[in-house]
Short mmCIF file of C-alpha atoms in Angstrom, two decimals:
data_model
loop_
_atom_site.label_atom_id
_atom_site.label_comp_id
_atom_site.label_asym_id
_atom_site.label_seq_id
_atom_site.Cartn_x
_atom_site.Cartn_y
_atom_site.Cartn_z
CA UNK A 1 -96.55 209.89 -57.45
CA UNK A 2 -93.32 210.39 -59.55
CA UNK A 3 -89.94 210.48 -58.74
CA UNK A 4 -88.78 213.39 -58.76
CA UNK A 5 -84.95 213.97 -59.57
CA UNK A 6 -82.72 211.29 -61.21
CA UNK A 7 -81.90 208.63 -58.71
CA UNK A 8 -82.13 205.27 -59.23
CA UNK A 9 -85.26 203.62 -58.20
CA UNK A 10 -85.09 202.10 -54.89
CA UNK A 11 -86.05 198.94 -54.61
CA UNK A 12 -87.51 197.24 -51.36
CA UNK A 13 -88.76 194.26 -49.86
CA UNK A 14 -90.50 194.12 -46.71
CA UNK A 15 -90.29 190.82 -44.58
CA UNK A 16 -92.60 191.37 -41.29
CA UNK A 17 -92.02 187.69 -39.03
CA UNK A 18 -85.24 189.61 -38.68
CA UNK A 19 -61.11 202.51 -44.19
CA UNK A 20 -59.59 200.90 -41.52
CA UNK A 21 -59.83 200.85 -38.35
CA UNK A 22 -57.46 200.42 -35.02
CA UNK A 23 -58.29 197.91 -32.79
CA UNK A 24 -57.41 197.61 -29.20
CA UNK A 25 -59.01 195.34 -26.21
CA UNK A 26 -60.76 197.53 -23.93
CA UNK A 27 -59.49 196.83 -20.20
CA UNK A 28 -62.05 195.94 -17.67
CA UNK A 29 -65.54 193.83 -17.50
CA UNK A 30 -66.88 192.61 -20.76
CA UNK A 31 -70.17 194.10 -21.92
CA UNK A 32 -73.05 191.98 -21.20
CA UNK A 33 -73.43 188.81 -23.19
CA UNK A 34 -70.59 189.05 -25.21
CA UNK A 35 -68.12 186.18 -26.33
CA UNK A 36 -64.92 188.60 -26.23
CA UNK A 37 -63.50 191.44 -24.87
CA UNK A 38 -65.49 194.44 -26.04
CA UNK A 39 -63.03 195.93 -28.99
CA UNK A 40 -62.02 199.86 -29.10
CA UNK A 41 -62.56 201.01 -32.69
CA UNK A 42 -61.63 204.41 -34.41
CA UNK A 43 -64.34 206.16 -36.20
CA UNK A 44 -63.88 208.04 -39.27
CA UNK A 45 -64.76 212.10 -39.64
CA UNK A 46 -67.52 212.67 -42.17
CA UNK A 47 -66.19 213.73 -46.09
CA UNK A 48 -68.33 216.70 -46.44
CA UNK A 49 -72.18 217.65 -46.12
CA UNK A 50 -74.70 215.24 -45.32
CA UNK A 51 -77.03 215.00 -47.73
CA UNK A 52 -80.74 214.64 -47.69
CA UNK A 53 -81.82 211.77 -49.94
CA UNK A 54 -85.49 212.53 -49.65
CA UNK A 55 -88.52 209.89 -48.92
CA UNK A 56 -88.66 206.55 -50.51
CA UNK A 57 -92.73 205.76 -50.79
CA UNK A 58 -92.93 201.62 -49.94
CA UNK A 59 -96.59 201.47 -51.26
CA UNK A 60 -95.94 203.30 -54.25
CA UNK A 61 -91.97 202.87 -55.10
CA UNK A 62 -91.76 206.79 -55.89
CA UNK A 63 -89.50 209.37 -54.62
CA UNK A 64 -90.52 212.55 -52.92
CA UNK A 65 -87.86 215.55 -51.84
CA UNK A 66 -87.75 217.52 -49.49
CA UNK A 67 -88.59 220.97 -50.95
CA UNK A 68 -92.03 218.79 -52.20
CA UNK A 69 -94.99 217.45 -50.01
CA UNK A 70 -93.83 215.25 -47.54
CA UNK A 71 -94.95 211.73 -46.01
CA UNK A 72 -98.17 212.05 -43.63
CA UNK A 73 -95.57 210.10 -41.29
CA UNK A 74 -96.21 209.69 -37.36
CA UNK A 75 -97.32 212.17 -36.30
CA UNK A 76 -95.38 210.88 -33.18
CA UNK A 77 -91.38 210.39 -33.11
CA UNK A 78 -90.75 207.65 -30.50
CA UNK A 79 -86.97 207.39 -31.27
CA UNK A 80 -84.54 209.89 -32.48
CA UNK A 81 -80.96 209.58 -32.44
CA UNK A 82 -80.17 212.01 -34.31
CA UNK A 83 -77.70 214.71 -32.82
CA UNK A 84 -74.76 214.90 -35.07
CA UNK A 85 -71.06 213.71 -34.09
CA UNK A 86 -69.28 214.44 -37.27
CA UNK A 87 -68.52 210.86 -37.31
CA UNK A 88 -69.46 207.70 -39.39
CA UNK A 89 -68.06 204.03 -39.05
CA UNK A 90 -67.13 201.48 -41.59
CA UNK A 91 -67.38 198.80 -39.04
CA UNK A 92 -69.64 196.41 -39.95
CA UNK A 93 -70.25 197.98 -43.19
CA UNK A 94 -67.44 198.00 -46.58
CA UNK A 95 -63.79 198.96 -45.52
CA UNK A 96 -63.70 198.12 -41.80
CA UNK A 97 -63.82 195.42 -39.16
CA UNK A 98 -65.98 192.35 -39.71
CA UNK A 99 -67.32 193.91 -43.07
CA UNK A 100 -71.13 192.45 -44.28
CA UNK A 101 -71.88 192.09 -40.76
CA UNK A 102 -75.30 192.81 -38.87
CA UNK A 103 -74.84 196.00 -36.62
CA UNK A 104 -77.12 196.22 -34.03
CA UNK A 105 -77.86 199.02 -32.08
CA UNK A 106 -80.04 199.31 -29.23
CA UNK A 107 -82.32 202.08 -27.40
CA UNK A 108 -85.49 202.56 -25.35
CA UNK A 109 -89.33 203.05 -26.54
CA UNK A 110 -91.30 203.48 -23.38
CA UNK A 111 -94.88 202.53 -22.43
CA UNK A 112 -97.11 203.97 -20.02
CA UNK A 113 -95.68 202.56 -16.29
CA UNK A 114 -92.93 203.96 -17.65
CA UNK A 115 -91.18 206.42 -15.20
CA UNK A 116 -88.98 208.22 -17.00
CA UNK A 117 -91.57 208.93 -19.73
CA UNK A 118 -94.69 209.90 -17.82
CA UNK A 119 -95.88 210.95 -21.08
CA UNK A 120 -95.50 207.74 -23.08
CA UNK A 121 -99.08 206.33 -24.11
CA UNK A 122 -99.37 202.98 -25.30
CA UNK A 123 -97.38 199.74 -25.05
CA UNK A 124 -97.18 198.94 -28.76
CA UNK A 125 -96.17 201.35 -30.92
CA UNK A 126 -97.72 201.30 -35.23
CA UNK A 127 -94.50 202.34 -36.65
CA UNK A 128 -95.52 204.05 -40.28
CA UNK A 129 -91.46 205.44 -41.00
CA UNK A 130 -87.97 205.56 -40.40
CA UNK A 131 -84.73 207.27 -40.82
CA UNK A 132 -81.35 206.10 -41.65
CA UNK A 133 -77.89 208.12 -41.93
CA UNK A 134 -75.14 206.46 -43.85
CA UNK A 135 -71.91 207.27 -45.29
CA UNK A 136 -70.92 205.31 -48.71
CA UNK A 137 -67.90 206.05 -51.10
CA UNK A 138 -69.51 203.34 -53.87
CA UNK A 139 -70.86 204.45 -56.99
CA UNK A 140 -74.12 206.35 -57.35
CA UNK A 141 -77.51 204.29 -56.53
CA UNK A 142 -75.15 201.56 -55.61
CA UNK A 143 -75.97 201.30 -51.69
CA UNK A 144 -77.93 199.27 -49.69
CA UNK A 145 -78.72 198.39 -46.34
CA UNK A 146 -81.00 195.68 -44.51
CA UNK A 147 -82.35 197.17 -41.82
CA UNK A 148 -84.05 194.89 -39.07
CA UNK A 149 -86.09 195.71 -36.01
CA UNK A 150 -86.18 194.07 -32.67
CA UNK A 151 -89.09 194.62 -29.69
CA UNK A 152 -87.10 192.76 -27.43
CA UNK A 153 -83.33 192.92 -27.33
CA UNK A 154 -81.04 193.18 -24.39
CA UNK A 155 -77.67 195.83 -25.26
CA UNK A 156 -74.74 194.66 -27.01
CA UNK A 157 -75.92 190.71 -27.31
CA UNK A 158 -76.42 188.46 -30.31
CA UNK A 159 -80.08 188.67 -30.82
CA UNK A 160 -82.13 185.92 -29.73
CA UNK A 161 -85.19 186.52 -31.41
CA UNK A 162 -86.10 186.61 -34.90
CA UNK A 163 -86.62 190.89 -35.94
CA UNK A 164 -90.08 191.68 -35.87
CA UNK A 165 -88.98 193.41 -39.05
CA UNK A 166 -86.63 193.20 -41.79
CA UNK A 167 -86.56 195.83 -44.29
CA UNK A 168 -83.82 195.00 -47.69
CA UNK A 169 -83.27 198.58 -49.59
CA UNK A 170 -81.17 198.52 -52.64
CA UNK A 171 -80.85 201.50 -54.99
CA UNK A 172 -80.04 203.86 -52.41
CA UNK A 173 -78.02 207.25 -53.26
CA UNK A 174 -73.97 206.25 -52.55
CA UNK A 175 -71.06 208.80 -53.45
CA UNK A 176 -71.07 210.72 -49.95
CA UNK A 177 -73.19 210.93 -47.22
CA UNK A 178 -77.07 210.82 -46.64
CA UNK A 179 -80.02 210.48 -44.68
CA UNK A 180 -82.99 208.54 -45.99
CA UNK A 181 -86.99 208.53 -45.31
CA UNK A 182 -88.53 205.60 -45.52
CA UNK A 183 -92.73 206.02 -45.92
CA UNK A 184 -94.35 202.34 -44.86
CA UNK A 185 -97.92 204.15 -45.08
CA UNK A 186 -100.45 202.33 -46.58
CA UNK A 187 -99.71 198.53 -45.76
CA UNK A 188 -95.76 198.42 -44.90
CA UNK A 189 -96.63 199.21 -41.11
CA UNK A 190 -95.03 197.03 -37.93
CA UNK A 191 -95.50 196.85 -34.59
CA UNK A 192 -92.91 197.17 -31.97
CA UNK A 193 -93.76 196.90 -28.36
CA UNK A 194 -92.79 199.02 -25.66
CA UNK A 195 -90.15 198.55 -22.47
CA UNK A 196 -88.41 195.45 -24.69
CA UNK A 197 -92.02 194.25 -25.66
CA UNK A 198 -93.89 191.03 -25.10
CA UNK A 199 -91.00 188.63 -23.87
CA UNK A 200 -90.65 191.50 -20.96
CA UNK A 201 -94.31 193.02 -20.59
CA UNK A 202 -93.97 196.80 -18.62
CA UNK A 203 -91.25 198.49 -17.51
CA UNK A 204 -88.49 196.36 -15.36
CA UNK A 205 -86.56 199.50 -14.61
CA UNK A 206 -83.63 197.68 -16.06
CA UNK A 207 -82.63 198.20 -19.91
CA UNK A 208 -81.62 194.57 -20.37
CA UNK A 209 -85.20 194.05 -20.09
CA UNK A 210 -86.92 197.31 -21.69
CA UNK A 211 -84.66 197.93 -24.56
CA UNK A 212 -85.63 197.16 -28.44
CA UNK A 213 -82.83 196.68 -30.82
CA UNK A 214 -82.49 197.64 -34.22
CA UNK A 215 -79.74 196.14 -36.84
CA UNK A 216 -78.22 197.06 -40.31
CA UNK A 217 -76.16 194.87 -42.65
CA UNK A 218 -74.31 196.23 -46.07
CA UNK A 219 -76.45 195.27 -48.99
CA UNK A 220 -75.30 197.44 -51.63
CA UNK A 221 -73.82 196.43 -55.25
CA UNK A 222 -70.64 198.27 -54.96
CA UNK A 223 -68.96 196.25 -52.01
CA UNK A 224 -65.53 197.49 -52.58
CA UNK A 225 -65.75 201.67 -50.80
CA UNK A 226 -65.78 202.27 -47.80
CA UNK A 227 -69.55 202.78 -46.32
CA UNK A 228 -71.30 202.45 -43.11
CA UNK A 229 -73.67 204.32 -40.95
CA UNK A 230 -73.47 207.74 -39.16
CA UNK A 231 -72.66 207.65 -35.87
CA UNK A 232 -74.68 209.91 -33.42
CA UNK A 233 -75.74 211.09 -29.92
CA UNK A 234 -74.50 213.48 -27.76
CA UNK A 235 -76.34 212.80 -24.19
CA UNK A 236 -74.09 215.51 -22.88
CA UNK A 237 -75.75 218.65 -24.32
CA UNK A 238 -78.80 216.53 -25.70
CA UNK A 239 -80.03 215.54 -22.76
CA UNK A 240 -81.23 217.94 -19.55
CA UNK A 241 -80.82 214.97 -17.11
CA UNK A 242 -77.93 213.20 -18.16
CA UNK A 243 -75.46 212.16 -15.62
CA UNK A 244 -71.89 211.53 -15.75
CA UNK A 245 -71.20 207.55 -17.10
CA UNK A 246 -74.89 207.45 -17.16
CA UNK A 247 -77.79 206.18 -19.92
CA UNK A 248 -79.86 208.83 -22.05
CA UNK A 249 -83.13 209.04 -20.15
CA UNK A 250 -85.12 211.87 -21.35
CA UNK A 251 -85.96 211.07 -24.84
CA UNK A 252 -85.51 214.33 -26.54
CA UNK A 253 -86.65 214.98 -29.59
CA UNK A 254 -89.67 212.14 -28.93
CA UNK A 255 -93.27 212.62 -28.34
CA UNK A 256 -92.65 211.92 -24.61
CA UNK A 257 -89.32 213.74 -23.74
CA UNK A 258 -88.52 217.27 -23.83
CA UNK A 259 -86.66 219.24 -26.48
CA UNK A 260 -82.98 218.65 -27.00
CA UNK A 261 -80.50 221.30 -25.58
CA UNK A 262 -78.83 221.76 -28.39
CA UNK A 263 -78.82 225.43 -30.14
CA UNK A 264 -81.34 224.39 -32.24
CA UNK A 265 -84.00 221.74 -30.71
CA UNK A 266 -85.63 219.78 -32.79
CA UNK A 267 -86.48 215.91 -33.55
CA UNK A 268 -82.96 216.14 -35.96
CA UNK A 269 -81.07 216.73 -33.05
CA UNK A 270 -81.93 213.79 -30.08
CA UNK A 271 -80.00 211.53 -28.10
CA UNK A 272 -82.18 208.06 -28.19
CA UNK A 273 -83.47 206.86 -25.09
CA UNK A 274 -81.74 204.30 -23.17
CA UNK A 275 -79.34 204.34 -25.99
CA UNK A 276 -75.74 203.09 -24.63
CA UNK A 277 -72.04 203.70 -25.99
CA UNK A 278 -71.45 200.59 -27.58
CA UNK A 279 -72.72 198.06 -29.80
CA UNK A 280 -72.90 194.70 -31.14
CA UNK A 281 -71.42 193.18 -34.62
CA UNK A 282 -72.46 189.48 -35.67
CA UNK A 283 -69.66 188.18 -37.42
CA UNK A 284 -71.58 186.49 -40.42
CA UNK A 285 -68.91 183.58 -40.23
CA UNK A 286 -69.64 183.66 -36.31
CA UNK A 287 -66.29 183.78 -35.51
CA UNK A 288 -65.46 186.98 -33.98
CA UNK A 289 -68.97 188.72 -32.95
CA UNK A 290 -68.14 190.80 -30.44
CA UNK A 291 -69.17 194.28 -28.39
CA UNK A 292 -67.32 197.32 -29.75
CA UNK A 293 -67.07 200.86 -29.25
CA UNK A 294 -65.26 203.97 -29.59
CA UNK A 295 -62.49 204.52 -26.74
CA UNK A 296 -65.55 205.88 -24.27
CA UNK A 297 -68.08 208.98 -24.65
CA UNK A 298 -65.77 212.24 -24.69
CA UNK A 299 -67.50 213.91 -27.72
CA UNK A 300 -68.79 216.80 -25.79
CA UNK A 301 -68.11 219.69 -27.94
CA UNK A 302 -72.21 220.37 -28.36
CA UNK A 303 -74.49 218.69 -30.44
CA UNK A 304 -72.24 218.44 -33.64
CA UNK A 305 -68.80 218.84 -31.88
CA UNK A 306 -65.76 216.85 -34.33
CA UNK A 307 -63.59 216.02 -31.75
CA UNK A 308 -62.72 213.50 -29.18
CA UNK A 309 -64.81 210.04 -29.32
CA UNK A 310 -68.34 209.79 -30.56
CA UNK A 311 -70.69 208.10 -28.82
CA UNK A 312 -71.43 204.44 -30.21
CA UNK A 313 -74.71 204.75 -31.36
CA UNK A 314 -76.47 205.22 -35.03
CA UNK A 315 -78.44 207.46 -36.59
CA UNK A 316 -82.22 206.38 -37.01
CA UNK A 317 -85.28 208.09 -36.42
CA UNK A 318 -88.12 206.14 -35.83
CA UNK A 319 -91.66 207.67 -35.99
CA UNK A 320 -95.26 205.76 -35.16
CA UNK A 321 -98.98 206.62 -34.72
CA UNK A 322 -98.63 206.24 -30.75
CA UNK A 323 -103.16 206.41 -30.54
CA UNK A 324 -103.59 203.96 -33.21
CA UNK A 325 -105.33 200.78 -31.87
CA UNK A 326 -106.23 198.79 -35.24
CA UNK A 327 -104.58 200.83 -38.24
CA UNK A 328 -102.87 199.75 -41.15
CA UNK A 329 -100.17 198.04 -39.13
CA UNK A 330 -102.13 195.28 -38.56
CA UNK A 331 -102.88 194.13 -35.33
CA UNK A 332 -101.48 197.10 -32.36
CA UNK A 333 -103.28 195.04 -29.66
CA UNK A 334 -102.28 194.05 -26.50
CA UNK A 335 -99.81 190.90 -26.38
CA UNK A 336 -99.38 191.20 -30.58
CA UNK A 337 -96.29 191.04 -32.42
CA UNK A 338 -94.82 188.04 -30.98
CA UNK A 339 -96.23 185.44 -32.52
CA UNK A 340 -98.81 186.11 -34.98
CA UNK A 341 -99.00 188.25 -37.98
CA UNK A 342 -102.52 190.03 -38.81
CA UNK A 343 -103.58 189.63 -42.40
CA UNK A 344 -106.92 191.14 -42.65
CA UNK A 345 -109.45 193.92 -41.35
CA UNK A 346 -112.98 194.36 -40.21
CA UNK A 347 -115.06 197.56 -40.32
CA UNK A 348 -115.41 199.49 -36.72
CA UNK A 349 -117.89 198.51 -34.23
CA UNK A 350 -120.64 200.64 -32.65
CA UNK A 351 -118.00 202.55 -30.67
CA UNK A 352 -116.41 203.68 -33.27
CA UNK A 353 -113.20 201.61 -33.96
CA UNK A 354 -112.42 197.89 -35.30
CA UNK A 355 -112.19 195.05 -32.71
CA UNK A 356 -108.81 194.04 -32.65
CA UNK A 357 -107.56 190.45 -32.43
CA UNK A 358 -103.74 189.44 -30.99
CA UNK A 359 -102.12 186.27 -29.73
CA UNK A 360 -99.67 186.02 -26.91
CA UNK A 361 -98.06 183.25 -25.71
CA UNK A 362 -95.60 180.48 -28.02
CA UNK A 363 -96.11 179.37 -31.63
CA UNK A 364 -94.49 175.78 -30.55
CA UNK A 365 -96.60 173.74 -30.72
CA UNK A 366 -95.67 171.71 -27.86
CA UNK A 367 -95.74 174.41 -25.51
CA UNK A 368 -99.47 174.48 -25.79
CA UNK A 369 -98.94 178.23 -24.60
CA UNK A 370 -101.76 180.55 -26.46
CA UNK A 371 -104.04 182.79 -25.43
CA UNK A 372 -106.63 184.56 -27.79
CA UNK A 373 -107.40 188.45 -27.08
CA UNK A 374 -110.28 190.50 -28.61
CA UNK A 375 -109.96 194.07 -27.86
CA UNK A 376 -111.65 197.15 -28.23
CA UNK A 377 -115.47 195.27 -28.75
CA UNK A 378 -118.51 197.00 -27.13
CA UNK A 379 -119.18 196.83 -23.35
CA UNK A 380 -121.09 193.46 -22.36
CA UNK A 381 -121.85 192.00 -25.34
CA UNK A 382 -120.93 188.21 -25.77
CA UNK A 383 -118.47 186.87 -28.32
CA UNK A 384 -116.61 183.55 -29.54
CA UNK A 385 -113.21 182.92 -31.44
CA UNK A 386 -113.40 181.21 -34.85
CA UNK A 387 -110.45 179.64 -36.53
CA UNK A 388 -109.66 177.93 -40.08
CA UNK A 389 -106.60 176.55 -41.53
CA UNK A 390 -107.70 178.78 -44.71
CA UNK A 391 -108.11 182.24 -45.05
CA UNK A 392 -111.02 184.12 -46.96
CA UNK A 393 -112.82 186.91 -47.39
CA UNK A 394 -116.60 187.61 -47.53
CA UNK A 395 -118.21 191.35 -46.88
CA UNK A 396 -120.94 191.62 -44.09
CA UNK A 397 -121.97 187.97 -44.34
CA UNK A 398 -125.68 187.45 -42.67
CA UNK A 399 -126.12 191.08 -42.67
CA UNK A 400 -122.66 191.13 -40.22
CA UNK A 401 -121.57 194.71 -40.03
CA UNK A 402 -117.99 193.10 -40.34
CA UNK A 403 -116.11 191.07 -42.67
CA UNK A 404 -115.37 187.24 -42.46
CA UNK A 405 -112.26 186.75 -42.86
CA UNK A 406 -111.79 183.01 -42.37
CA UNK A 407 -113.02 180.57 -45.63
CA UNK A 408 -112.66 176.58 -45.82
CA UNK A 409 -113.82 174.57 -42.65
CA UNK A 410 -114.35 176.61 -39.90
CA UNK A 411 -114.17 175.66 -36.41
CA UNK A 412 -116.30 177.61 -33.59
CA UNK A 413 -114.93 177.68 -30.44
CA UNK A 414 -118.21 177.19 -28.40
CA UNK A 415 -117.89 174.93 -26.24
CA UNK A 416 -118.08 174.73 -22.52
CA UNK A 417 -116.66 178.32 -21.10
CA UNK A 418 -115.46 179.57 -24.61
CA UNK A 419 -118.14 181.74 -25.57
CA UNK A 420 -117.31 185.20 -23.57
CA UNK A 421 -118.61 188.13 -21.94
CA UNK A 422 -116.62 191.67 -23.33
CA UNK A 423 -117.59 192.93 -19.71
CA UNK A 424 -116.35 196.71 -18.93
CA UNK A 425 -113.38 196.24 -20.02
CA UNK A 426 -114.69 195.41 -23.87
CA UNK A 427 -112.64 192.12 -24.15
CA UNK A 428 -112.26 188.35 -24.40
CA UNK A 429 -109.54 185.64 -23.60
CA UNK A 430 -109.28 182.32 -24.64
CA UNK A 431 -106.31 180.67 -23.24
CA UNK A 432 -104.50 177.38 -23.60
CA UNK A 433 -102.58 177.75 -20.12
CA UNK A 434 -106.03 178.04 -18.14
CA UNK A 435 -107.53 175.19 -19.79
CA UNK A 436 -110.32 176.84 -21.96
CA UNK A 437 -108.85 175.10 -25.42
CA UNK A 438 -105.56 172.98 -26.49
CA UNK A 439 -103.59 173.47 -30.09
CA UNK A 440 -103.58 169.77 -30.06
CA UNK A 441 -107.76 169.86 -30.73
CA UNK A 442 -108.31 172.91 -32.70
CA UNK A 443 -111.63 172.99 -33.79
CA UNK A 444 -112.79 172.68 -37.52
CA UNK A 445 -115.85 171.62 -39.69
CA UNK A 446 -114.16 168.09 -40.32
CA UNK A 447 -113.43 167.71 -37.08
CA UNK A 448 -110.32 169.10 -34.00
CA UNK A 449 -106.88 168.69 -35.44
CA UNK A 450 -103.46 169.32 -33.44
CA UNK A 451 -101.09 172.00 -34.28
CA UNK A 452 -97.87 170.72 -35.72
CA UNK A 453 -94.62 172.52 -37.25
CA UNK A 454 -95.90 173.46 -41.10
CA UNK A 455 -99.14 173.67 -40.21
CA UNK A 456 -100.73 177.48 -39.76
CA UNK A 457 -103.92 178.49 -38.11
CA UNK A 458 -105.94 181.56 -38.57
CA UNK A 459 -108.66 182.99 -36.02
CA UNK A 460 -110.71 185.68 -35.83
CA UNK A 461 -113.57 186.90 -33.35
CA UNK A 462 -117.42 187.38 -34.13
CA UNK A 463 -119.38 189.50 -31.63
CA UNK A 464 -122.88 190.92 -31.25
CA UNK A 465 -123.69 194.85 -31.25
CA UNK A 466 -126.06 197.14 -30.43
CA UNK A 467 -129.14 196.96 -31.98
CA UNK A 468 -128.89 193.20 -32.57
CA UNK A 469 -126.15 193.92 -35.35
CA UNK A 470 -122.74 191.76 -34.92
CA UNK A 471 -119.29 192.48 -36.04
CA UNK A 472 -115.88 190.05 -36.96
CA UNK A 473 -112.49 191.41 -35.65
CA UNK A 474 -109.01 191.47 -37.86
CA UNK A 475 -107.68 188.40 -38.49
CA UNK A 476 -104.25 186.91 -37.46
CA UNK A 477 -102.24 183.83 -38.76
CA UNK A 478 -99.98 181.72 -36.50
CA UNK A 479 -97.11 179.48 -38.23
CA UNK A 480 -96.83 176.49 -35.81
CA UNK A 481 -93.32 175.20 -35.30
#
């Protein structure tokens, strides 16, 4: 595909593993986890139209715009905040307080126990695109931003994990104000789990526990204009069951929530879920991160009002294949995404759909703390894990319908109690914590060896299928530290 209009390429790395303002002390509690008074900030009305930038193709580094075909993104938005404030913030960003720092943001992608999303479907969510909204005064194709995603991440705290994505863009439109698509179809995909993800499995009910986080940090080549995201969110008249002083918790504009209330109710004009007024800016000296806000929500003029303050939250739009199981993100099985990255794929099983593979537990080695999972395999057929300190590739070997994708010495976990039954529920555990294997003997050809920090470990799962045929799931990788 070529670009289409004159903008500077874009250029982007993926990493899957993280004007002035007033200030004034806001009286009262401090927001949780922070190491100072949460700080008042003014935000800035936006110079003009916002701009649509088009969609930036990862896969292919081409541009399309709007009035041509568009991404096959989604088809599922699980996060919009998107309703319009008429405000940005250089905070964070060129021109403000704390300037290169990482913003983060935070919000709410629910699962199925959800209750405030009885619609929600899945627990880990194949994210294939995003949106971003930025102001930036620099010179044209001079921007940049480094946006980072978080499953876990408890509102207006340091982050504690690494980001379960880090995305660097460079070459992005500057001289006013935009909105960008980002296309990661075709290999780019992540996972992000739901109600704050694996460190937090299900909904607590709480959204220091089911939140995600999301973070951007100034990248561009200009440095020197003011720039920084636009701000966004009106619960008010976004939201039909928002309460005075209380959290977003319909998640309009969303697959599961209804439509927003605003005149015109679409996806471009949401309040996030769980999204709250304020967020957090890491210092990159580490000196003064801190909580901030905007003098408390009182933007209520209706979905685009310009006056009073904005509510503290940014403009992204996050949109995911909510059904997919085993697609090209890699690896959307249960317990995924915390400590193992998928690098290769199988071909579907008799019913229709690839047997996943996912790891849950600690990559520390001296936690011994892993369990193996094999999903989606046939009903009652019998399986083992394999595992190799090199990965490979061979097509249907022994007449397998599936692909191996383990080379070097391989190790078999066969031993006493490993080989499994899929049962009815078309899945197999191996676990460290019940005493079916150790990381300090994994097996191999040579001989067990222990886990150590360097070392990585790949596994995979072979199973039989109907008809006496077998099959291999995806294959992960686990970094030991």
């Amino acid at each position: 595909m070529t670009r289409t209009s004159n903008s500077p390429p874009l250029a982007l790395a993926s990493v899957l593993t993280l004007t002035s303002l007033t200030l004034a002390p806001l009286a009262g509690a401090q927001a949780p986890g922070s190491r100072h008074a949460p700080l008042r900030l003014d935000a800035e009305s936006v110079p003009g139209a916002v701009r649509d930038a088009g969609i930036y193709h990862v896969q292919t580094g081409t541009w399309t715009r709007r009035r041509g075909p568009t991404a096959a993104l989604g088809p599922d938005v699980i996060y919009a905040n998107t309703a319009s404030s008429g405000y940005f913030t250089t905070a964070g960003g060129v021109g403000g307080f704390l300037p290169m720092s990482e913003v983060i943001d935070e919000g709410g992608l629910p699962g199925p126990t959800n209750q405030d999303a009885p619609l929600a479907v899945t627990d880990l969510y194949s994210v294939n695109g995003f949106e971003i909204g930025y102001c930036d005064n620099g010179a044209p194709g001079s921007g940049g931003w480094r946006i980072s995603f978080y499953s876990s991440h408890a509102p207006c705290t340091q982050p504690t994990t690494p980001p379960d994505a880090t995305f660097a863009l460079t070459g992005l439109p500057a001289g006013g104000c935009w909105t960008v698509t980002i296309d990661l179809e075709g290999g780019s995909e992540f996972c992000l789990g739901a109600d704050g993800g694996a460190l937090s499995p299900g909904w607590d009910d709480d959204p220091n526990l089911d939140s995600f986080g999301w973070s951007y940090t100034y990248i561009g080549t200009d440095g020197t204009a003011p720039a920084g995201f636009l701000l966004r969110g009106d619960p008010q008249y976004t939201d039909p069951n928002h309460v005075p002083n209380g959290l977003p918790r319909d998640g309009t504009g969303t697959y599961y929530g209804p439509p927003s209330l605003c005149a015109t109710p679409t996806a471009d004009n949401g309040t996030g879920y769980l999204t709250h007024d304020f967020f957090w800016l890491e210092d990159p000296a580490g000196i003064n991160s801190r909580c901030a806000f905007f003098g408390g929500y009182r933007n209520r003029n209706g979905c685009g009002g310009d006056q009073g303050n904005p509510y503290a939250s940014f403009h992204i739009k996050i949109q995911a294949d909510a059904d997919e199981v085993c697609g090209p993100s890699f690896g959307c099985g249960p317990g995924s995404g915390g400590i193992s990255a998928v690098y290769c794929r199988s071909n579907p099983n008799s019913t229709g759909i690839e047997t996943c593979i996912s790891a849950s537990g600690s990559p520390v080695a001296a936690a011994n703390d892993v369990t193996l999972i094999a999903t989606n395999m046939p009903l009652n057929a019998f399986g083992f894990f394999l595992t190799s300190q090199t990965q490979g590739f061979v097509a249907n070997p022994a007449g397998s319908q599936g692909n191996l994708c383990l080379g070097g010495n391989i190790g078999r976990f066969v031993g006493p109690g490993q080989i499994k039954d899929s049962g009815l529920q078309g899945e197999i555990r191996l676990s460290t914590t019940s005493g079916e294997w150790s990381v300090q003997a994994i097996p191999s050809a040579m001989g067990p060896y222990a886990a150590m920090a360097g070392i990585t470990s790949n596994f995979q799962a072979w199973h039989r299928d109907v008809g006496g045929n077998s099959n291999f799931s995806s294959a992960l990788t686990v970094d030991w530290n």
